[in-house]
Coordinates of C-alpha atoms in Angstrom, one line a residue:
M61 CA 25.3 -20.6 11.0
K62 CA 25.4 -24.4 11.5
R63 CA 23.5 -25.8 14.4
I64 CA 25.0 -27.8 17.2
V65 CA 23.2 -31.1 17.7
K66 CA 22.6 -32.0 21.4
T67 CA 23.4 -35.5 22.7
T68 CA 20.3 -37.7 22.4
T69 CA 18.7 -39.5 25.3
N70 CA 19.5 -42.9 23.6
T71 CA 23.2 -42.1 23.5
A72 CA 23.2 -41.1 27.2
N73 CA 21.4 -44.3 28.0
T74 CA 24.1 -46.3 26.2
V75 CA 26.8 -44.7 28.2
T76 CA 25.0 -45.5 31.4
A77 CA 24.5 -49.1 30.4
I78 CA 28.3 -49.4 29.7
A79 CA 29.1 -48.0 33.1
K80 CA 26.7 -50.4 34.8
Y81 CA 28.2 -53.3 32.8
K82 CA 31.8 -52.4 34.0
T83 CA 30.6 -52.4 37.6
A84 CA 28.8 -55.8 37.4
A85 CA 31.3 -57.5 35.0
P86 CA 33.1 -59.6 37.7
F87 CA 29.9 -61.3 38.7
I88 CA 28.7 -62.2 35.2
S89 CA 29.6 -65.4 33.3
E90 CA 32.0 -65.1 30.4
K91 CA 29.3 -66.1 27.9
S92 CA 26.9 -63.6 29.3
Q93 CA 29.6 -61.0 29.1
Q94 CA 30.2 -61.7 25.5
L95 CA 26.5 -61.5 24.7
F96 CA 26.2 -58.3 26.6
K97 CA 29.2 -56.8 24.8
Q98 CA 27.7 -57.7 21.4
S99 CA 24.3 -56.2 22.4
L100 CA 26.1 -53.0 23.5
K101 CA 28.0 -52.8 20.2
Y102 CA 24.8 -53.2 18.3
L103 CA 22.9 -50.7 20.5
T104 CA 25.8 -48.2 20.1
F105 CA 25.9 -48.7 16.4
I106 CA 22.1 -48.0 16.1
C107 CA 22.4 -44.9 18.3
F108 CA 25.3 -43.7 16.2
I109 CA 23.3 -44.1 13.0
G110 CA 20.3 -42.3 14.6
L111 CA 22.5 -39.5 15.7
L112 CA 23.9 -39.1 12.2
I113 CA 20.3 -38.9 10.8
L114 CA 19.3 -36.4 13.4
S115 CA 22.4 -34.4 12.8
S116 CA 21.8 -34.2 9.1
C117 CA 18.2 -33.0 9.6
E118 CA 19.3 -30.4 12.1
M119 CA 22.1 -29.2 9.9
K120 CA 19.9 -28.4 7.0
P121 CA 19.9 -24.6 6.6
K122 CA 16.5 -23.0 6.9
I123 CA 16.0 -20.3 4.3
G124 CA 13.0 -18.0 4.7
F125 CA 11.4 -16.5 1.6
L126 CA 9.2 -13.5 2.5
M127 CA 7.0 -12.6 -0.5
D128 CA 4.8 -9.6 -1.2
S129 CA 1.9 -11.2 -3.1
L130 CA 1.1 -13.9 -5.6
E131 CA -1.5 -11.8 -7.3
I132 CA 0.8 -11.2 -10.3
E133 CA 1.4 -14.3 -12.4
R134 CA 5.2 -14.2 -12.4
W135 CA 5.6 -14.5 -8.6
N136 CA 4.1 -18.0 -8.6
K137 CA 7.1 -19.0 -10.8
D138 CA 9.6 -17.3 -8.5
K139 CA 8.1 -19.1 -5.6
A140 CA 8.2 -22.5 -7.2
L141 CA 11.7 -22.1 -8.6
F142 CA 13.3 -20.7 -5.5
E143 CA 11.8 -23.4 -3.3
E144 CA 13.0 -26.1 -5.8
K145 CA 16.6 -24.8 -5.8
V146 CA 16.9 -24.4 -2.0
E147 CA 15.8 -28.0 -1.6
E148 CA 18.1 -29.2 -4.4
L149 CA 21.0 -27.5 -2.6
G150 CA 20.1 -29.3 0.7
G151 CA 18.2 -26.6 2.5
V152 CA 14.7 -26.2 3.9
C153 CA 12.6 -23.4 2.4
M154 CA 10.0 -21.6 4.5
I155 CA 7.6 -19.3 2.6
A156 CA 5.3 -16.6 3.7
I157 CA 3.0 -14.4 1.6
A158 CA 2.3 -10.9 3.0
D159 CA -0.7 -10.1 0.7
S160 CA 0.8 -6.6 0.1
D161 CA 0.7 -5.7 3.8
P162 CA 4.0 -4.4 5.2
D163 CA 3.0 -4.9 8.8
K164 CA 2.1 -8.5 8.1
Q165 CA 5.4 -9.1 6.4
L166 CA 7.2 -7.8 9.5
Q167 CA 5.3 -10.2 11.7
Q168 CA 6.1 -13.1 9.3
A169 CA 9.8 -12.1 9.5
Q170 CA 9.6 -12.2 13.3
Q171 CA 8.0 -15.6 13.2
M172 CA 10.6 -17.1 10.9
I173 CA 13.4 -15.7 13.1
D174 CA 11.7 -17.2 16.2
E175 CA 11.6 -20.6 14.3
G176 CA 15.4 -20.5 13.7
V177 CA 15.7 -19.4 10.1
D178 CA 19.3 -19.0 9.0
V179 CA 18.8 -16.5 6.1
L180 CA 15.9 -14.3 5.1
V181 CA 15.3 -13.6 1.4
V182 CA 12.8 -10.8 1.1
V183 CA 10.6 -9.4 -1.7
P184 CA 9.7 -6.2 0.2
V185 CA 6.1 -5.0 0.2
D186 CA 7.5 -1.5 1.1
L187 CA 11.0 -0.4 0.2
E188 CA 11.5 1.6 3.4
K189 CA 9.4 -0.3 6.0
A190 CA 11.2 -3.5 5.1
G191 CA 14.3 -1.9 6.6
E192 CA 12.8 -2.9 10.0
I193 CA 13.0 -6.5 8.9
V194 CA 16.7 -6.1 8.2
K195 CA 17.3 -4.4 11.6
M196 CA 15.3 -7.1 13.4
A197 CA 17.1 -9.9 11.5
H198 CA 20.5 -8.5 12.3
Q199 CA 19.7 -8.3 16.0
N200 CA 19.2 -12.0 15.8
Y201 CA 22.3 -12.6 13.6
V202 CA 20.3 -13.5 10.5
P203 CA 21.5 -12.0 7.2
V204 CA 19.1 -10.7 4.6
I205 CA 19.0 -10.9 0.8
S206 CA 16.7 -8.4 -1.0
Y207 CA 15.1 -10.2 -3.9
D208 CA 14.1 -8.4 -7.1
R209 CA 13.2 -5.2 -5.2
L210 CA 15.7 -3.2 -3.3
I211 CA 15.2 -2.5 0.4
K212 CA 16.3 1.1 1.0
D213 CA 18.1 3.0 3.8
C214 CA 19.3 0.0 5.9
N215 CA 22.4 -2.2 6.3
L216 CA 21.1 -4.7 3.8
D217 CA 23.5 -7.7 3.2
Y218 CA 22.9 -8.6 -0.4
Y219 CA 20.6 -7.8 -3.4
V220 CA 19.7 -10.1 -6.3
S221 CA 17.7 -8.6 -9.1
T222 CA 17.6 -7.7 -12.8
D223 CA 19.0 -4.5 -14.1
N224 CA 15.8 -2.5 -13.9
I225 CA 17.2 0.7 -15.4
N226 CA 18.3 -1.3 -18.4
I227 CA 14.8 -2.8 -18.6
G228 CA 13.3 0.7 -18.8
E229 CA 15.8 1.6 -21.5
L230 CA 14.9 -1.5 -23.5
Q231 CA 11.2 -0.5 -23.4
A232 CA 11.7 3.1 -24.4
N233 CA 14.4 2.3 -27.0
Y234 CA 12.1 -0.1 -28.8
L235 CA 9.1 2.2 -28.9
T236 CA 11.1 5.3 -29.9
K237 CA 12.6 3.5 -32.8
I238 CA 9.1 2.9 -34.2
A239 CA 7.7 6.3 -33.0
P240 CA 10.6 8.8 -32.6
E241 CA 8.0 11.6 -32.4
G242 CA 4.6 11.8 -30.7
N243 CA 2.7 11.8 -27.4
Y244 CA 3.9 9.4 -24.8
V245 CA 2.1 8.1 -21.7
L246 CA 4.2 6.7 -18.8
I247 CA 2.5 4.5 -16.2
S248 CA 4.8 3.5 -13.4
G249 CA 4.3 1.1 -10.5
P250 CA 3.8 2.0 -6.8
T251 CA 6.3 4.4 -5.1
S252 CA 6.6 1.8 -2.3
D253 CA 8.6 -0.3 -4.8
Y254 CA 12.0 1.1 -5.8
N255 CA 11.8 -0.7 -9.1
A256 CA 9.2 1.7 -10.2
Y257 CA 11.7 4.6 -9.9
L258 CA 14.5 2.6 -11.6
L259 CA 12.3 1.7 -14.6
R260 CA 11.2 5.3 -15.0
L261 CA 14.8 6.4 -14.8
G262 CA 15.6 4.0 -17.7
W263 CA 12.6 5.5 -19.7
M264 CA 13.8 9.0 -19.2
N265 CA 17.4 8.1 -20.1
V266 CA 16.0 7.5 -23.6
L267 CA 13.1 9.9 -23.8
Q268 CA 14.7 13.1 -22.3
P269 CA 16.9 13.9 -25.3
L270 CA 13.9 13.5 -27.6
I271 CA 11.8 15.7 -25.2
D272 CA 14.6 18.3 -25.3
K273 CA 14.5 18.3 -29.1
G274 CA 10.7 18.7 -29.0
D275 CA 10.1 15.4 -30.8
V276 CA 8.5 13.6 -27.9
N277 CA 5.8 15.0 -25.6
V278 CA 5.1 13.2 -22.3
V279 CA 1.3 13.9 -21.9
L280 CA 0.7 11.7 -18.9
D281 CA 3.3 10.5 -16.3
E282 CA 1.8 8.9 -13.2
F283 CA 2.7 6.3 -10.5
C284 CA 0.1 3.7 -9.5
N285 CA -0.8 2.5 -6.0
Y286 CA -0.4 -1.1 -6.9
W287 CA 1.0 -3.2 -9.8
L288 CA -2.5 -4.1 -10.9
P289 CA -4.6 -3.6 -14.1
D290 CA -7.3 -1.5 -12.4
E291 CA -4.7 1.1 -11.6
S292 CA -3.6 1.8 -15.2
Y293 CA -7.2 1.4 -16.4
R294 CA -8.3 4.2 -14.1
I295 CA -5.5 6.5 -15.0
L296 CA -5.6 6.0 -18.8
S297 CA -9.5 6.0 -18.9
A298 CA -9.5 9.4 -17.2
Y299 CA -7.0 10.8 -19.7
L300 CA -8.8 9.3 -22.8
K301 CA -12.2 10.7 -21.7
D302 CA -11.3 14.0 -23.3
K303 CA -10.3 12.1 -26.5
N304 CA -6.7 13.1 -26.0
H305 CA -4.3 11.7 -28.5
V306 CA -1.6 9.2 -27.6
D307 CA 1.0 7.4 -29.7
A308 CA 2.8 5.2 -27.2
I309 CA 2.4 3.9 -23.7
I310 CA 5.1 2.5 -21.5
C311 CA 3.9 0.5 -18.5
G312 CA 5.9 -0.7 -15.5
N313 CA 4.7 -4.3 -15.9
D314 CA 2.3 -6.5 -18.0
A315 CA -0.5 -6.2 -15.5
L316 CA -0.5 -2.4 -15.9
A317 CA -0.3 -2.9 -19.7
S318 CA -3.4 -5.1 -19.6
G319 CA -5.3 -2.4 -17.8
A320 CA -4.2 0.1 -20.5
I321 CA -5.4 -2.3 -23.2
A322 CA -8.8 -2.4 -21.5
A323 CA -9.0 1.4 -21.5
L324 CA -7.8 1.6 -25.1
K325 CA -10.5 -0.9 -26.2
E326 CA -13.2 1.3 -24.6
H327 CA -12.1 4.2 -26.8
Q328 CA -11.6 2.1 -30.0
K329 CA -7.8 2.6 -29.8
D330 CA -6.7 -1.0 -29.1
G331 CA -4.0 -2.1 -31.6
K332 CA -3.5 1.5 -32.7
V333 CA -1.1 2.6 -29.9
L334 CA 2.4 1.3 -29.2
L335 CA 2.4 -0.4 -25.8
A336 CA 5.3 -1.8 -23.7
G337 CA 5.1 -3.9 -20.6
Q338 CA 7.4 -6.3 -18.7
D339 CA 7.4 -9.8 -17.0
A340 CA 6.4 -11.8 -20.1
D341 CA 3.1 -12.9 -18.6
I342 CA 1.2 -15.4 -20.7
Q343 CA -1.6 -12.9 -21.4
A344 CA 0.9 -10.3 -22.4
V345 CA 2.5 -12.6 -24.9
R346 CA -1.0 -13.4 -26.2
N347 CA -1.7 -9.7 -26.5
I348 CA 1.4 -9.3 -28.6
V349 CA 0.3 -12.1 -30.9
A350 CA -3.1 -10.4 -31.2
G351 CA -1.5 -7.0 -32.0
N352 CA -2.7 -5.2 -28.8
Q353 CA 0.7 -5.0 -27.1
T354 CA 4.0 -4.2 -28.9
I355 CA 6.5 -5.7 -26.5
T356 CA 7.1 -7.2 -23.1
I357 CA 10.4 -7.8 -21.3
Y358 CA 11.5 -11.3 -20.4
K359 CA 13.3 -11.3 -17.1
P360 CA 15.4 -14.5 -16.5
I361 CA 13.3 -15.5 -13.4
E362 CA 14.8 -19.0 -13.3
S363 CA 18.3 -17.6 -13.1
L364 CA 17.2 -15.0 -10.6
A365 CA 15.6 -17.5 -8.3
F366 CA 18.5 -19.9 -8.6
A367 CA 21.1 -17.1 -7.9
A368 CA 19.2 -16.0 -4.8
A369 CA 18.8 -19.6 -3.5
N370 CA 22.5 -20.4 -4.1
A371 CA 23.6 -17.2 -2.3
A372 CA 21.3 -18.0 0.6
I373 CA 22.7 -21.5 1.0
K374 CA 26.3 -20.2 0.8
I375 CA 25.6 -17.5 3.4
S376 CA 24.0 -20.0 5.8
D377 CA 27.3 -22.0 5.6
G378 CA 29.3 -19.0 6.5
E379 CA 30.5 -18.3 2.9
A380 CA 30.3 -15.1 0.9
P381 CA 28.5 -15.5 -2.4
S382 CA 31.2 -15.5 -5.1
N383 CA 29.1 -14.0 -7.9
M384 CA 28.2 -10.7 -6.2
N385 CA 30.2 -8.7 -8.8
I386 CA 28.6 -5.3 -8.4
T387 CA 27.4 -2.9 -5.7
V388 CA 24.2 -0.9 -5.5
N389 CA 23.7 2.1 -3.3
N390 CA 20.5 1.7 -1.2
G391 CA 20.9 5.1 0.5
K392 CA 22.7 3.6 3.5
R393 CA 25.5 1.5 2.1
L394 CA 26.9 -0.1 -1.1
V395 CA 25.1 -3.4 -1.2
P396 CA 26.9 -6.4 -2.9
A397 CA 24.6 -7.4 -5.8
I398 CA 23.8 -9.6 -8.7
L399 CA 22.0 -7.8 -11.5
L400 CA 20.9 -10.1 -14.4
Q401 CA 20.1 -8.9 -17.9
A402 CA 16.6 -9.0 -19.5
S403 CA 15.5 -9.2 -23.1
V404 CA 12.8 -7.8 -25.4
V405 CA 9.9 -10.1 -26.5
N406 CA 8.1 -9.1 -29.7
S407 CA 5.9 -10.7 -32.2
Q408 CA 8.9 -11.9 -34.2
N409 CA 11.0 -13.6 -31.5
I410 CA 8.4 -15.2 -29.2
K411 CA 9.5 -18.7 -30.1
M412 CA 13.2 -17.8 -29.8
T413 CA 12.8 -16.3 -26.3
V414 CA 10.1 -17.4 -23.8
I415 CA 9.2 -20.6 -25.7
Q416 CA 12.8 -21.7 -26.3
E417 CA 13.7 -20.9 -22.7
G418 CA 10.8 -23.1 -21.5
Y419 CA 9.2 -20.2 -19.7
I420 CA 5.9 -20.5 -21.5
G421 CA 4.6 -23.5 -23.5
E422 CA 3.8 -22.8 -27.2
Q423 CA 0.3 -24.3 -26.7
E424 CA -0.4 -21.8 -23.9
I425 CA 0.1 -18.9 -26.3
F426 CA -1.3 -20.1 -29.6
N427 CA -4.2 -22.4 -28.5

């Protein structure tokens, strides 16, 4: 993946000067020859230093980071942390935001490839359409790491994420321990994001035995179009219009949980229904303190960003990442992966989790 640095014009000029000197040497005085030799040595040294500097700049790996959107709070942290780690490891980070447009993301990928990117790290807008990015990248000998969200049905090179099935299980386990019986509402993310399916699979791993026993009744189970509050607000408001009873709500992320809170408030049910989200957004943690949300899930975003950046730099240097210790089936192949573990944040352990980790400042929550 390393670039070959071309001979500079100054170096070529130095060689030419030496050749001319050798031709004219018999007709130049000894003192002039000595001065000329010293000048040539100095010029050669300067050119050599310049070549080294140019080489070091050219040899820096270019890592492209294609992101879906920055509309959700957590993605701004991923962006900053990933860029910081790439630069710390000696690379150059190129970032493009697709604004949730899969066609725009494909164009951004093409542009980065044209600009000589060594590795693409992709937060896919669409789990299937992003396969075109992988195909295009491979045609240009550029490997691809899928970040946080899995790209499906393609020859993806690597995958770095959290264990999203486990996250779903953490959410459902926590709520069912408080309410082992009752009416449950499930609000998943968009079907264009494979994480939405994985989270729901985790929920059902816990809920299905209780459903089979007749203890839990899933009264509403829907996917949203986007990971945004308006989506869950619309879905839950429509359900609550008929004054239907609900005991617990599991949402795919904190943004969806916030939309659910807004709908619950309109029906005077805020704080009276168990509610789980994920991402440990600042507002979600504040909602936990206020009693309007039961838990969120803290994903180790710093470790996630650093793992992806480290893998990208190694790949750019022709090395295989050493910590890819698991494989994930993306429908086409078994993709080498890193899956990090997440943890529950509740009203009792806020200081021991997100604050202690430095993810959120205490004053941001309690002021």
